[in-house]
PDB file of C-alpha atoms in Angstrom:
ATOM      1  CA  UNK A  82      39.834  13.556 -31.505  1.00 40.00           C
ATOM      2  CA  UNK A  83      39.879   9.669 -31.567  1.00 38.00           C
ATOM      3  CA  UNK A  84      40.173   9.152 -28.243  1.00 39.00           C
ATOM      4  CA  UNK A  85      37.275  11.739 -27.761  1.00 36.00           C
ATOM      5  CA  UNK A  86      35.068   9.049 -30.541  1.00 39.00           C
ATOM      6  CA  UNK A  87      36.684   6.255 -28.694  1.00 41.00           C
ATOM      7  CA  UNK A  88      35.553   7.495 -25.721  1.00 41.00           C
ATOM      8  CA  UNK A  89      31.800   8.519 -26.702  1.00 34.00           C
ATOM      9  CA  UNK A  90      30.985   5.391 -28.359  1.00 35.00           C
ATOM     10  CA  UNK A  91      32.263   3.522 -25.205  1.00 35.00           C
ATOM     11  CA  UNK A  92      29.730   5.452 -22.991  1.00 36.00           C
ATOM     12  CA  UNK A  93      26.948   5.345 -25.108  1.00 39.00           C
ATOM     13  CA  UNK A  94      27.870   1.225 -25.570  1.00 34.00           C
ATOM     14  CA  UNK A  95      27.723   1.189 -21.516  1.00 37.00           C
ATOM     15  CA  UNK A  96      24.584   2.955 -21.242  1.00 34.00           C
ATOM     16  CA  UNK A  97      22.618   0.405 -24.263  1.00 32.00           C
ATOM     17  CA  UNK A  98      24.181  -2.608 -22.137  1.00 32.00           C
ATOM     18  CA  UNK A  99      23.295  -1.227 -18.813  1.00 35.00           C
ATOM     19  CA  UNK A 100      19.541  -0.423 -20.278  1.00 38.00           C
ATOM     20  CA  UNK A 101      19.241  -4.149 -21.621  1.00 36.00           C
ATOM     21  CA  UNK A 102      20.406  -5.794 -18.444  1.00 34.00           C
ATOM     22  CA  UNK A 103      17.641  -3.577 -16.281  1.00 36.00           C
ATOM     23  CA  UNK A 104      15.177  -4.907 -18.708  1.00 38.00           C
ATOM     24  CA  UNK A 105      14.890  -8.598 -17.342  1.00 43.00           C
ATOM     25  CA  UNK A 106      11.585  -9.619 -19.408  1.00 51.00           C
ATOM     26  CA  UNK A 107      12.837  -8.113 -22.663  1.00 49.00           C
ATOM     27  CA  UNK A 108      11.042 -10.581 -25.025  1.00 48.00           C
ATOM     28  CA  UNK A 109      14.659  -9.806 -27.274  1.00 49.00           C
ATOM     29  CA  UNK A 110      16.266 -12.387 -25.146  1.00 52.00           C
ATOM     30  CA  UNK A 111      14.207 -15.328 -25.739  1.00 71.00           C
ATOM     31  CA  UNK A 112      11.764 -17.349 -24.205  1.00 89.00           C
ATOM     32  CA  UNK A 113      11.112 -15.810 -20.412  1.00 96.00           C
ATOM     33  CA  UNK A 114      11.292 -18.510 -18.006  1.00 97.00           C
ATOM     34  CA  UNK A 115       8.313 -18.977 -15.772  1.00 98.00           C
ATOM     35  CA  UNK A 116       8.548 -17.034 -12.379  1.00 98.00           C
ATOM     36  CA  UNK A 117       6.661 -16.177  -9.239  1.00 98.00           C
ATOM     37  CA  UNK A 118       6.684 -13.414  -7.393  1.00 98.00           C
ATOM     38  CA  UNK A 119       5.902 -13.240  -3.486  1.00 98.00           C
ATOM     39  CA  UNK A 120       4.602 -10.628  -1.128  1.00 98.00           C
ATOM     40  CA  UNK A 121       4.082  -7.953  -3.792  1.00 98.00           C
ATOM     41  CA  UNK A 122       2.781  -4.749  -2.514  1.00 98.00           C
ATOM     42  CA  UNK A 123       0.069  -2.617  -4.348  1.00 98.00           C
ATOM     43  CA  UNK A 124      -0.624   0.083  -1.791  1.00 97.00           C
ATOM     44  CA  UNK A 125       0.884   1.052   1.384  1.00 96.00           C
ATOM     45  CA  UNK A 126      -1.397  -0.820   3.988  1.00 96.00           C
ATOM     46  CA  UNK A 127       0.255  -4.121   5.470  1.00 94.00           C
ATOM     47  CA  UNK A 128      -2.188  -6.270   3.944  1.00 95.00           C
ATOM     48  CA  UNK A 129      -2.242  -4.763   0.680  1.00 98.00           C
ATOM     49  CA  UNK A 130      -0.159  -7.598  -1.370  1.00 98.00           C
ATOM     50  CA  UNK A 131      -0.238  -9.911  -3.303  1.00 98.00           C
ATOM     51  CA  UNK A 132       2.111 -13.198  -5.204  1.00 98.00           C
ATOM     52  CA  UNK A 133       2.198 -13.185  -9.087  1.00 98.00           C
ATOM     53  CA  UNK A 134       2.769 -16.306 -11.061  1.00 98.00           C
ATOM     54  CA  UNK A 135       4.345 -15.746 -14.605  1.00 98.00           C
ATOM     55  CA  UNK A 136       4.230 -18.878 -17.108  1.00 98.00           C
ATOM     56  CA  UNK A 137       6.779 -19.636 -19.611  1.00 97.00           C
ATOM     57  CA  UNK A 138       6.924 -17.908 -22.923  1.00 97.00           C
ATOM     58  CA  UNK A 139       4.836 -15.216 -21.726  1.00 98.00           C
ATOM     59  CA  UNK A 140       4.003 -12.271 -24.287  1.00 97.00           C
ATOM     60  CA  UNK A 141       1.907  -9.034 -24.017  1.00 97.00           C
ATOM     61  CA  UNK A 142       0.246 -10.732 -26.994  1.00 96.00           C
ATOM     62  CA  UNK A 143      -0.760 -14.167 -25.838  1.00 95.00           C
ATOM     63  CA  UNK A 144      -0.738 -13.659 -21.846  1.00 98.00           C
ATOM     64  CA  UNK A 145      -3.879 -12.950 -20.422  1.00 97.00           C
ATOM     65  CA  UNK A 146      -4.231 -12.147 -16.724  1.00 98.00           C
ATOM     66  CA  UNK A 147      -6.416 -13.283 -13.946  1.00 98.00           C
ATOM     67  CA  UNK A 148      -6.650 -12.113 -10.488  1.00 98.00           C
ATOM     68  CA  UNK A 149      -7.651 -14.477  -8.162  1.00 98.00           C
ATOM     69  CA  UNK A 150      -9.994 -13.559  -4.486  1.00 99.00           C
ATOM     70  CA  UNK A 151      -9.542 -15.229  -1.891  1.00 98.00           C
ATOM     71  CA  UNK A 152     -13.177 -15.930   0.228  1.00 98.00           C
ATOM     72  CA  UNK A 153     -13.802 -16.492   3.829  1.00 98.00           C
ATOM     73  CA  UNK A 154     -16.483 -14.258   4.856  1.00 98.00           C
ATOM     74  CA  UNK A 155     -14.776 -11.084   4.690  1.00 98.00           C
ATOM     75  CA  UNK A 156     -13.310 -11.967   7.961  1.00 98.00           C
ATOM     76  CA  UNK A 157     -10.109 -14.400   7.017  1.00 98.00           C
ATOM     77  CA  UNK A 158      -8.572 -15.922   4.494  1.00 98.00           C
ATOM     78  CA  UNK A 159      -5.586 -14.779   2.674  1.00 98.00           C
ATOM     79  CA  UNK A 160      -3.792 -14.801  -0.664  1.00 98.00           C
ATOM     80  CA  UNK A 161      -2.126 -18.842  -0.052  1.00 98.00           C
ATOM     81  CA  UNK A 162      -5.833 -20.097  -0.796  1.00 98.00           C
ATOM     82  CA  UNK A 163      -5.042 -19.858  -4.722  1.00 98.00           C
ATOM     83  CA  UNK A 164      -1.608 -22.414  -3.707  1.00 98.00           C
ATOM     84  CA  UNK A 165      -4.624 -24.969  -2.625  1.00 96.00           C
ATOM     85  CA  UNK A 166      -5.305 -25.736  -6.288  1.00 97.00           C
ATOM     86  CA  UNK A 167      -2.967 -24.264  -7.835  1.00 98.00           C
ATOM     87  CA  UNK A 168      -1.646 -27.068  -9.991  1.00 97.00           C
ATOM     88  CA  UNK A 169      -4.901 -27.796 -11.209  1.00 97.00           C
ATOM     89  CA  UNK A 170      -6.206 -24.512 -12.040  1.00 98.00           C
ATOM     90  CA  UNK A 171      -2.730 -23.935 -14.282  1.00 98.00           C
ATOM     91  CA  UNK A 172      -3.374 -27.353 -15.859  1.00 98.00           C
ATOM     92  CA  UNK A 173      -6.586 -25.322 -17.440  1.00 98.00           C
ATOM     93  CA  UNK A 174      -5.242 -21.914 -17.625  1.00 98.00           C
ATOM     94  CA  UNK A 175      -1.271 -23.145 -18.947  1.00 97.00           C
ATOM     95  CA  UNK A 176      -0.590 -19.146 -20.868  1.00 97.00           C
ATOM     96  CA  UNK A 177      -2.662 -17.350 -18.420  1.00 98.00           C
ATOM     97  CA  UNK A 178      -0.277 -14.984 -15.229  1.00 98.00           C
ATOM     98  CA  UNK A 179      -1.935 -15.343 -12.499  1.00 98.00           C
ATOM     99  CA  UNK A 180      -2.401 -13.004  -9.638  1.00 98.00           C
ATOM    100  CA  UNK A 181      -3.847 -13.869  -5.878  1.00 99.00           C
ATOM    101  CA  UNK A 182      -4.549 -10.877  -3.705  1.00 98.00           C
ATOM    102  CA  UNK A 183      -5.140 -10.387  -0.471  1.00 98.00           C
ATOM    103  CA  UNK A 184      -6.965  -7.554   1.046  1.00 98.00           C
ATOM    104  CA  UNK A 185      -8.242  -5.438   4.033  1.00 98.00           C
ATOM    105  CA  UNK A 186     -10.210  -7.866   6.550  1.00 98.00           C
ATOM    106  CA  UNK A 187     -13.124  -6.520   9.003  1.00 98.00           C
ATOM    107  CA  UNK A 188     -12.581  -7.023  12.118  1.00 98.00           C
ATOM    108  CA  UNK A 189     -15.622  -7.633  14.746  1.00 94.00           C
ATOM    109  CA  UNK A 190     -14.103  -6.778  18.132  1.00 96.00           C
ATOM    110  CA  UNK A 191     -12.797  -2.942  16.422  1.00 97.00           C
ATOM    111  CA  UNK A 192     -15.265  -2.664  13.595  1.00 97.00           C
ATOM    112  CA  UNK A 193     -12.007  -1.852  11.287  1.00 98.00           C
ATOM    113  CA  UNK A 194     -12.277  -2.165   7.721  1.00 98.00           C
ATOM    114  CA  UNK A 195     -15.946  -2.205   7.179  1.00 98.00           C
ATOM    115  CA  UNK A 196     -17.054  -2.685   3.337  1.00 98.00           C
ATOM    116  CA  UNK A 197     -16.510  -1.053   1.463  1.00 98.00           C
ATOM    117  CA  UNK A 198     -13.146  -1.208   2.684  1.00 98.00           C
ATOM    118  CA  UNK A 199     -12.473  -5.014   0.721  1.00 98.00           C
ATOM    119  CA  UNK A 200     -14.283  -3.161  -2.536  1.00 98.00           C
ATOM    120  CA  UNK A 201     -11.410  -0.492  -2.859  1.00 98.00           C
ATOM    121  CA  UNK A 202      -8.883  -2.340  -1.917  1.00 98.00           C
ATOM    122  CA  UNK A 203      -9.887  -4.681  -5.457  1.00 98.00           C
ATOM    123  CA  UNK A 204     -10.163  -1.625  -7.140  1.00 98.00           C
ATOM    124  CA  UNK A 205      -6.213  -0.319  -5.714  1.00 98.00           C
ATOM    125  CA  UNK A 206      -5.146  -4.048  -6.708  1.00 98.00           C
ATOM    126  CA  UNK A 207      -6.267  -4.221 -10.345  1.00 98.00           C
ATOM    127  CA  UNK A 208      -5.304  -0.496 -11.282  1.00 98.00           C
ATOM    128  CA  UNK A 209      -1.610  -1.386  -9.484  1.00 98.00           C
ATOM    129  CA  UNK A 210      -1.509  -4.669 -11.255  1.00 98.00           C
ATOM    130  CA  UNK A 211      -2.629  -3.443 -14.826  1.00 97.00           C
ATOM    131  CA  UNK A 212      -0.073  -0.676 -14.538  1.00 97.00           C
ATOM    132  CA  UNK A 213       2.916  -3.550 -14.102  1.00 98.00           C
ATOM    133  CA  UNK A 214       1.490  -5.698 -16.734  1.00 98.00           C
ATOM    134  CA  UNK A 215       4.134  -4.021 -19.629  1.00 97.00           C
ATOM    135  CA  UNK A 216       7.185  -5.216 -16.837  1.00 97.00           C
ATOM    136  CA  UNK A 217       5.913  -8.448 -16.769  1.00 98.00           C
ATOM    137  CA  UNK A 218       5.498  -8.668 -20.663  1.00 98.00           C
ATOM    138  CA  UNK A 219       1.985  -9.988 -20.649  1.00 98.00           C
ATOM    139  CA  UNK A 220      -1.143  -8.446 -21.494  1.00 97.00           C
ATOM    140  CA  UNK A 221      -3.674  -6.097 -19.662  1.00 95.00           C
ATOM    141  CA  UNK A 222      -6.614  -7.956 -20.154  1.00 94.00           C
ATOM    142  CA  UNK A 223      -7.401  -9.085 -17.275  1.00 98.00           C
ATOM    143  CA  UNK A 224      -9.735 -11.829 -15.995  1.00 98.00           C
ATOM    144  CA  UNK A 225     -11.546 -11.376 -12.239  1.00 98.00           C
ATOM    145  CA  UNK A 226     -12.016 -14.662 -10.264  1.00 98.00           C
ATOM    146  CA  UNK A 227     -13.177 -15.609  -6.628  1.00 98.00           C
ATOM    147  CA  UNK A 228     -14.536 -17.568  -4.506  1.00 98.00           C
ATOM    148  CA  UNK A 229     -17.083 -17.784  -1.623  1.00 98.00           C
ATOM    149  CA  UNK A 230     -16.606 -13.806  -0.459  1.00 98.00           C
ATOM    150  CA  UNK A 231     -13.804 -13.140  -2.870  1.00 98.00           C
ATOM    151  CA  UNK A 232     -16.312 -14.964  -5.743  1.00 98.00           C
ATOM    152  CA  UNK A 233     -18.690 -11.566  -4.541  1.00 98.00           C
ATOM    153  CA  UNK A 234     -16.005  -9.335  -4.790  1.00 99.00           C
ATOM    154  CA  UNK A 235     -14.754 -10.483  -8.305  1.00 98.00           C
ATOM    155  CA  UNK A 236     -18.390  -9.740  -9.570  1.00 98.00           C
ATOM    156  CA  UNK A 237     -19.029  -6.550  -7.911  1.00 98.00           C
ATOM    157  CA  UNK A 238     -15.421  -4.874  -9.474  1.00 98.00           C
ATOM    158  CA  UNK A 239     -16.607  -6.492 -12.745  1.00 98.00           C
ATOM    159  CA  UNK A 240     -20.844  -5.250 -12.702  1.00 98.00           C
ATOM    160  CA  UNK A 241     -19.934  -1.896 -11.058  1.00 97.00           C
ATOM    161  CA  UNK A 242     -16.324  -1.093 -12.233  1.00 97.00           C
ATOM    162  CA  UNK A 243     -15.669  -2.699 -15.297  1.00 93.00           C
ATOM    163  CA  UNK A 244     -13.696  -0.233 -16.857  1.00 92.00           C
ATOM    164  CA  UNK A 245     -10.956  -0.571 -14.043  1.00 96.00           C
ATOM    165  CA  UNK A 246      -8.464  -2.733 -15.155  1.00 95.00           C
ATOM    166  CA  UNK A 247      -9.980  -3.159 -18.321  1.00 88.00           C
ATOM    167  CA  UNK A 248     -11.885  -6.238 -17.186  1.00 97.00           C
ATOM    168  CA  UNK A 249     -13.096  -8.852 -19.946  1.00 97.00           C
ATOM    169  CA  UNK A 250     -14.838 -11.964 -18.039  1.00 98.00           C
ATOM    170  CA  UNK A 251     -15.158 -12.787 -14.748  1.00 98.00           C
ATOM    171  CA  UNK A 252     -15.022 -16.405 -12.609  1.00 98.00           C
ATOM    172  CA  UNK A 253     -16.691 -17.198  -9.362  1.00 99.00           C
ATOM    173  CA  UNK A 254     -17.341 -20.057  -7.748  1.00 98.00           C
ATOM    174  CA  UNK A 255     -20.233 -19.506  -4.617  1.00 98.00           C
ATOM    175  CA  UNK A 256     -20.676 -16.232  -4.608  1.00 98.00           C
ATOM    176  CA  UNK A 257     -22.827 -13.788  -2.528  1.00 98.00           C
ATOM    177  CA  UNK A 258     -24.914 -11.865  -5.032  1.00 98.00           C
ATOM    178  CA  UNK A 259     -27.129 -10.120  -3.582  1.00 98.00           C
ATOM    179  CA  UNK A 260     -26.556  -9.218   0.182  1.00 98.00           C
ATOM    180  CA  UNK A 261     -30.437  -8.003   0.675  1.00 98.00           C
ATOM    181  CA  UNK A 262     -31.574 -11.221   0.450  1.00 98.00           C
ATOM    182  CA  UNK A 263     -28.636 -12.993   1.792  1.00 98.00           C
ATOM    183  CA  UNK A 264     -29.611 -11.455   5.322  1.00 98.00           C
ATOM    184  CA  UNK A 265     -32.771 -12.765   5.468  1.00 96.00           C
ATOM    185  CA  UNK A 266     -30.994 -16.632   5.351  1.00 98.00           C
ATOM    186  CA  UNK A 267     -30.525 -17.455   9.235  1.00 97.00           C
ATOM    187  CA  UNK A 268     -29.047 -15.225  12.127  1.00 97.00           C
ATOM    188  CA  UNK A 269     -25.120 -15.816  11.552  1.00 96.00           C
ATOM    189  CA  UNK A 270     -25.918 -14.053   7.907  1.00 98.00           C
ATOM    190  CA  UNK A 271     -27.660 -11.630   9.928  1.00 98.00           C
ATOM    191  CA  UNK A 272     -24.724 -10.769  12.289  1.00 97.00           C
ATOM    192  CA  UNK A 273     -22.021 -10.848  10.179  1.00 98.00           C
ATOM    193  CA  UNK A 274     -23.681  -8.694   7.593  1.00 98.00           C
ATOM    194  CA  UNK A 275     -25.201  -6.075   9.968  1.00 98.00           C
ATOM    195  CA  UNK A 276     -21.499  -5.692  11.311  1.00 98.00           C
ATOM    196  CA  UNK A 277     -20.234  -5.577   8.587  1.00 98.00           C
ATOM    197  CA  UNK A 278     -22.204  -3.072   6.458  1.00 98.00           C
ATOM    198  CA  UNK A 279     -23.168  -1.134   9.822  1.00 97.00           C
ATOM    199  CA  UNK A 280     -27.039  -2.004   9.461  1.00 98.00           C
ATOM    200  CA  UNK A 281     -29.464  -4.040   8.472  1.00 98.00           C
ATOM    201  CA  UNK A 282     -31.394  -3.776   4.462  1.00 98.00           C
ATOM    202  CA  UNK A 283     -33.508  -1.081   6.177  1.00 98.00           C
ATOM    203  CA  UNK A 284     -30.915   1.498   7.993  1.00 98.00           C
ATOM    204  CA  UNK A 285     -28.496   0.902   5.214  1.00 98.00           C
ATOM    205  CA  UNK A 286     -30.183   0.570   2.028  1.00 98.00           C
ATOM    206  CA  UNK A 287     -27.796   2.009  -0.532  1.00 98.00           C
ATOM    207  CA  UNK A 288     -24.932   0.386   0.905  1.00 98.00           C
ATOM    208  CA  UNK A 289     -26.527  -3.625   0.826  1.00 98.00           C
ATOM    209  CA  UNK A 290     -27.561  -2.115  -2.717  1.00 98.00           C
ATOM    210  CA  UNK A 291     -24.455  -0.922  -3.334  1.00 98.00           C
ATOM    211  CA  UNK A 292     -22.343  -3.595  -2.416  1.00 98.00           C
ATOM    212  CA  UNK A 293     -24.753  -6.446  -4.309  1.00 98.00           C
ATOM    213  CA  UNK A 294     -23.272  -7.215  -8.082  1.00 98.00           C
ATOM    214  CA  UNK A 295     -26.835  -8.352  -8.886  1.00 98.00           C
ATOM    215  CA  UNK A 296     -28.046  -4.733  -8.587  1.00 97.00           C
ATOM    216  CA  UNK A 297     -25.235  -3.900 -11.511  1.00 98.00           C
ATOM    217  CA  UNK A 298     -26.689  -5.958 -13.641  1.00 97.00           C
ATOM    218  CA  UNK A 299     -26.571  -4.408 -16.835  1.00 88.00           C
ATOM    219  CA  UNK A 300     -26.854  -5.976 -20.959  1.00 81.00           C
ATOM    220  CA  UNK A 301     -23.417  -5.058 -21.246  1.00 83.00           C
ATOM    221  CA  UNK A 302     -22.060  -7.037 -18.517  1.00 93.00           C
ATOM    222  CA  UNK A 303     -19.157  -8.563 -18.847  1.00 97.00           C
ATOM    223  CA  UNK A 304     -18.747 -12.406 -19.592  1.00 98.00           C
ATOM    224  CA  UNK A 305     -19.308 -14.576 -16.485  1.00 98.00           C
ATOM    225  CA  UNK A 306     -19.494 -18.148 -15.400  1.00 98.00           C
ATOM    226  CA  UNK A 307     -20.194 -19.129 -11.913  1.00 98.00           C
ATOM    227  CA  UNK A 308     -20.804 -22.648 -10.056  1.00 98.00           C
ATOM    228  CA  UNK A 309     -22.626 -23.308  -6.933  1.00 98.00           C
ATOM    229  CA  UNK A 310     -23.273 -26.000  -4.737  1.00 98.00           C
ATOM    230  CA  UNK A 311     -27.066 -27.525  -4.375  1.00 98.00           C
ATOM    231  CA  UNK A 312     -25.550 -28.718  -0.600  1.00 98.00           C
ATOM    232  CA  UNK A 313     -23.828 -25.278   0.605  1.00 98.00           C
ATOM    233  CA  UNK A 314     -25.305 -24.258   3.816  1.00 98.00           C
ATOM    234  CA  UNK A 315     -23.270 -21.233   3.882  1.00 98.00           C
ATOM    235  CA  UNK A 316     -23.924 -19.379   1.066  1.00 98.00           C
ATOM    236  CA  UNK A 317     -27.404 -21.211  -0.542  1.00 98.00           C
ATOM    237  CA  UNK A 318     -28.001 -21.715  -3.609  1.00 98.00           C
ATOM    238  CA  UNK A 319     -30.701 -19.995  -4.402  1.00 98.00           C
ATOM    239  CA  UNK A 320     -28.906 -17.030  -4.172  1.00 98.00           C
ATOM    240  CA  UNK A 321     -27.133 -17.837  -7.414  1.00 98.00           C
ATOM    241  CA  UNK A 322     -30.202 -19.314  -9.098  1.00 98.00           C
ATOM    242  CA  UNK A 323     -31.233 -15.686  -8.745  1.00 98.00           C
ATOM    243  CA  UNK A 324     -28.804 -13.857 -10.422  1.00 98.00           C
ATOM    244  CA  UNK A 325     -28.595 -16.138 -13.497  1.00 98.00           C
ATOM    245  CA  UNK A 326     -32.295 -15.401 -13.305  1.00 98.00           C
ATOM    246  CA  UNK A 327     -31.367 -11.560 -13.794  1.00 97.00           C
ATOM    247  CA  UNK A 328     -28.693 -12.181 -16.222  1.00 97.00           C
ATOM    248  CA  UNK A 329     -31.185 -14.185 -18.434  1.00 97.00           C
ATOM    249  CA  UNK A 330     -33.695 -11.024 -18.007  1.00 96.00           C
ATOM    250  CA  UNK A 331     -30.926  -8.514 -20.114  1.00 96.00           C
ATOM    251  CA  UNK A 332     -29.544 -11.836 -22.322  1.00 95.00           C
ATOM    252  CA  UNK A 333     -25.544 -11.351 -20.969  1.00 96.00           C
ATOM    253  CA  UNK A 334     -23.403 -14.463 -21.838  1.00 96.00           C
ATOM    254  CA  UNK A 335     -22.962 -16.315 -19.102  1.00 97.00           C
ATOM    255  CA  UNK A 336     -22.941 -19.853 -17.657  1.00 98.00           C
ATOM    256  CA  UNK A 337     -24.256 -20.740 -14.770  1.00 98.00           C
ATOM    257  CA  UNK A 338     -22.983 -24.531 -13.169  1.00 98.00           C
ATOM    258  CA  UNK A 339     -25.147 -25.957 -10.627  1.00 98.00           C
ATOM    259  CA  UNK A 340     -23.468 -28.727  -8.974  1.00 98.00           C
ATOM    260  CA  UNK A 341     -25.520 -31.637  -6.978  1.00 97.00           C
ATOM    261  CA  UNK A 342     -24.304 -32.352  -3.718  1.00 96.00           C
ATOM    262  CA  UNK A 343     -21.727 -30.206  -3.305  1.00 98.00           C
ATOM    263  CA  UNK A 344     -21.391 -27.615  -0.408  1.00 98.00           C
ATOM    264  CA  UNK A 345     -19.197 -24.375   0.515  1.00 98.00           C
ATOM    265  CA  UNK A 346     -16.124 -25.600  -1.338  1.00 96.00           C
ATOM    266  CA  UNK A 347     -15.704 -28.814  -3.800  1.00 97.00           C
ATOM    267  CA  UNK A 348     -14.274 -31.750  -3.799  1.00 96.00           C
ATOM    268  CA  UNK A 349     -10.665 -32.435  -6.275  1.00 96.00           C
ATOM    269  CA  UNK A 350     -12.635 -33.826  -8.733  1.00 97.00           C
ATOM    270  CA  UNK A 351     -15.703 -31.290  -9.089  1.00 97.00           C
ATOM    271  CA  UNK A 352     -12.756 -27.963  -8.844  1.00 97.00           C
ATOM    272  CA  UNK A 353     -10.883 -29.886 -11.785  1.00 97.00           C
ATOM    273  CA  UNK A 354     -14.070 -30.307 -13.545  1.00 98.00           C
ATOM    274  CA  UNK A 355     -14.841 -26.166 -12.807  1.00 98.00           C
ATOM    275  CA  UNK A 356     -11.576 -24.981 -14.347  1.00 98.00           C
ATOM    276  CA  UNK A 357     -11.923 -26.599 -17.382  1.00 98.00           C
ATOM    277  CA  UNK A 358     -15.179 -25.381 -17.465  1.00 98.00           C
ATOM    278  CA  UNK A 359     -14.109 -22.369 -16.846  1.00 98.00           C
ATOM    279  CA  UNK A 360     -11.360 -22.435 -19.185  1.00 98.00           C
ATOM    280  CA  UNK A 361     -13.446 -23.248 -22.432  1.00 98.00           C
ATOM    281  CA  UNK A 362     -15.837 -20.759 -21.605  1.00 98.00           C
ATOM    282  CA  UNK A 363     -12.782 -18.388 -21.612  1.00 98.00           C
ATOM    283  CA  UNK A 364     -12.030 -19.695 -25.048  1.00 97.00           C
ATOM    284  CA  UNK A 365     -15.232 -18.802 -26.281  1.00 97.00           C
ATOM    285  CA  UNK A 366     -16.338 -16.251 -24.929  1.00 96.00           C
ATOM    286  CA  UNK A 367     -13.123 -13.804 -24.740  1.00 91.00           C
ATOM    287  CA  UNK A 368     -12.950 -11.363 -27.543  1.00 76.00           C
TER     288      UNK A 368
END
């Protein structure tokens, strides 16, 4: 009969010590070291992935979450734009993880991947992400930011699907925000946009309406900052003196930076300035 005891409570002692040593971000053993995490897949396409970076002493309590969009038209780009700044953003954003995704690109020469191809594949990101949140130990809240075409897709998935990845403020920085009147800016806009969305404003109405965050515009929006350039000739800037336009019409919280001189991307200086911009308007504004 001992050895029967003896040999139960050895099992059952295996089993708790195999358990603890699967659990590698058990907040039992300490402070978690900081950690990123490459090439992480959320759906089954090749492009579908994304790197996570975990700070130190993260807690489901105190660890908000932002994913990060990467811009370039739609077309290009990929996830390694966030590693451009990323020492300077996580100066401002120290007990923030932080996620940079990449998604689904269209392609002119097939016509692959059309939107709202890069609109779903946000949505298949943040519902992955927010499912792993409880194996990273830090919270679900999570924080949308972009920039340039990613800056357009952060605010659509926060204006039309909000309640997705329990979203709670969003970030962009140049946005597209409201593709009907983006394609009236010169012919390139024109192109890309026609290809891209399989029409012009006319043949494909409810899709340029659909795939516009300012036509989501609602009083309950989420809280949102966004800077734009008075110099950027790709995206102008009247397209964001627009929206905050809107968002004043239905009183949201937001902040709206307009930044002299500045084009389609900042200078060191002005993106240091942004995050901490960004990052007290966080503090304030985050419930």
């Amino acid at each position: 009969m001992k050895i029967l005891y003896r040999s139960i409570f050895l099992l059952s002692f295996s089993i708790l010590l195999w358990n603890c040593s699967e659990n590698t971000e058990s907040p039992m053993a300490g402070e978690l070291p900081a950690l990123d995490l490459f090439d992480q897949s959320y759906g089954n396409e090749t492009n579908q992935l994304f790197d996570l970076f975990l700070p130190k002493g993260r807690s489901r309590e105190n660890t908000p979450l932002i994913i990060y969009i990467h811009g370039g038209g739609w077309i290009d780009g990929s996830k390694e734009e966030f590693l451009q700044f990323r020492q300077s953003f996580q100066r401002e954003f120290p007990e923030y993880a932080i996620a940079s995704i990449n998604y689904r690109l269209f392609d002119f020469l097939t016509g692959d991947n059309k939107f709202p191809t890069q609109e779903n594949d946000v949505i298949a990101a943040v519902r992955s992400i927010q499912l792993q949140t409880v194996n990273w130990n830090i919270s679900d809240q999570i924080i949308l930011a972009g920039a340039s075409a990613g800056g357009h897709l952060a605010l659509l998935h926060s204006y039309k699907h909000q309640t997705i990845g329990n979203i709670k403020a969003v970030i962009a920085f140049f946005p597209p925000s409201d593709l009907v009147s983006l394609y009236t800016y010169n012919q390139i806009t024109q192109l890309g946009l026609n290809a891209l969305l399989g029409g012009n404003p006319e043949e494909k109405a409810s899709s340029y309406l659909d795939s516009s965050p300012s036509n989501f515009i609602r009083g309950a929006v989420v809280p949102t900052i966004f800077f734009h350039g008075t110099s950027d000739t790709v995206v102008p800037v009247w397209q964001s003196d627009l929206f905050a336009d809107k968002l004043n019409a239905v009183s949201a919280r937001f902040e709206y930076k307009r930044i002299e001189n500045q084009g389609h991307g900042f200078n060191d200086l002005t993106y240091s300035q942004a995050f901490k911009d960004a990052a007290s308007f966080l503090e304030q504004n985050l419930e």
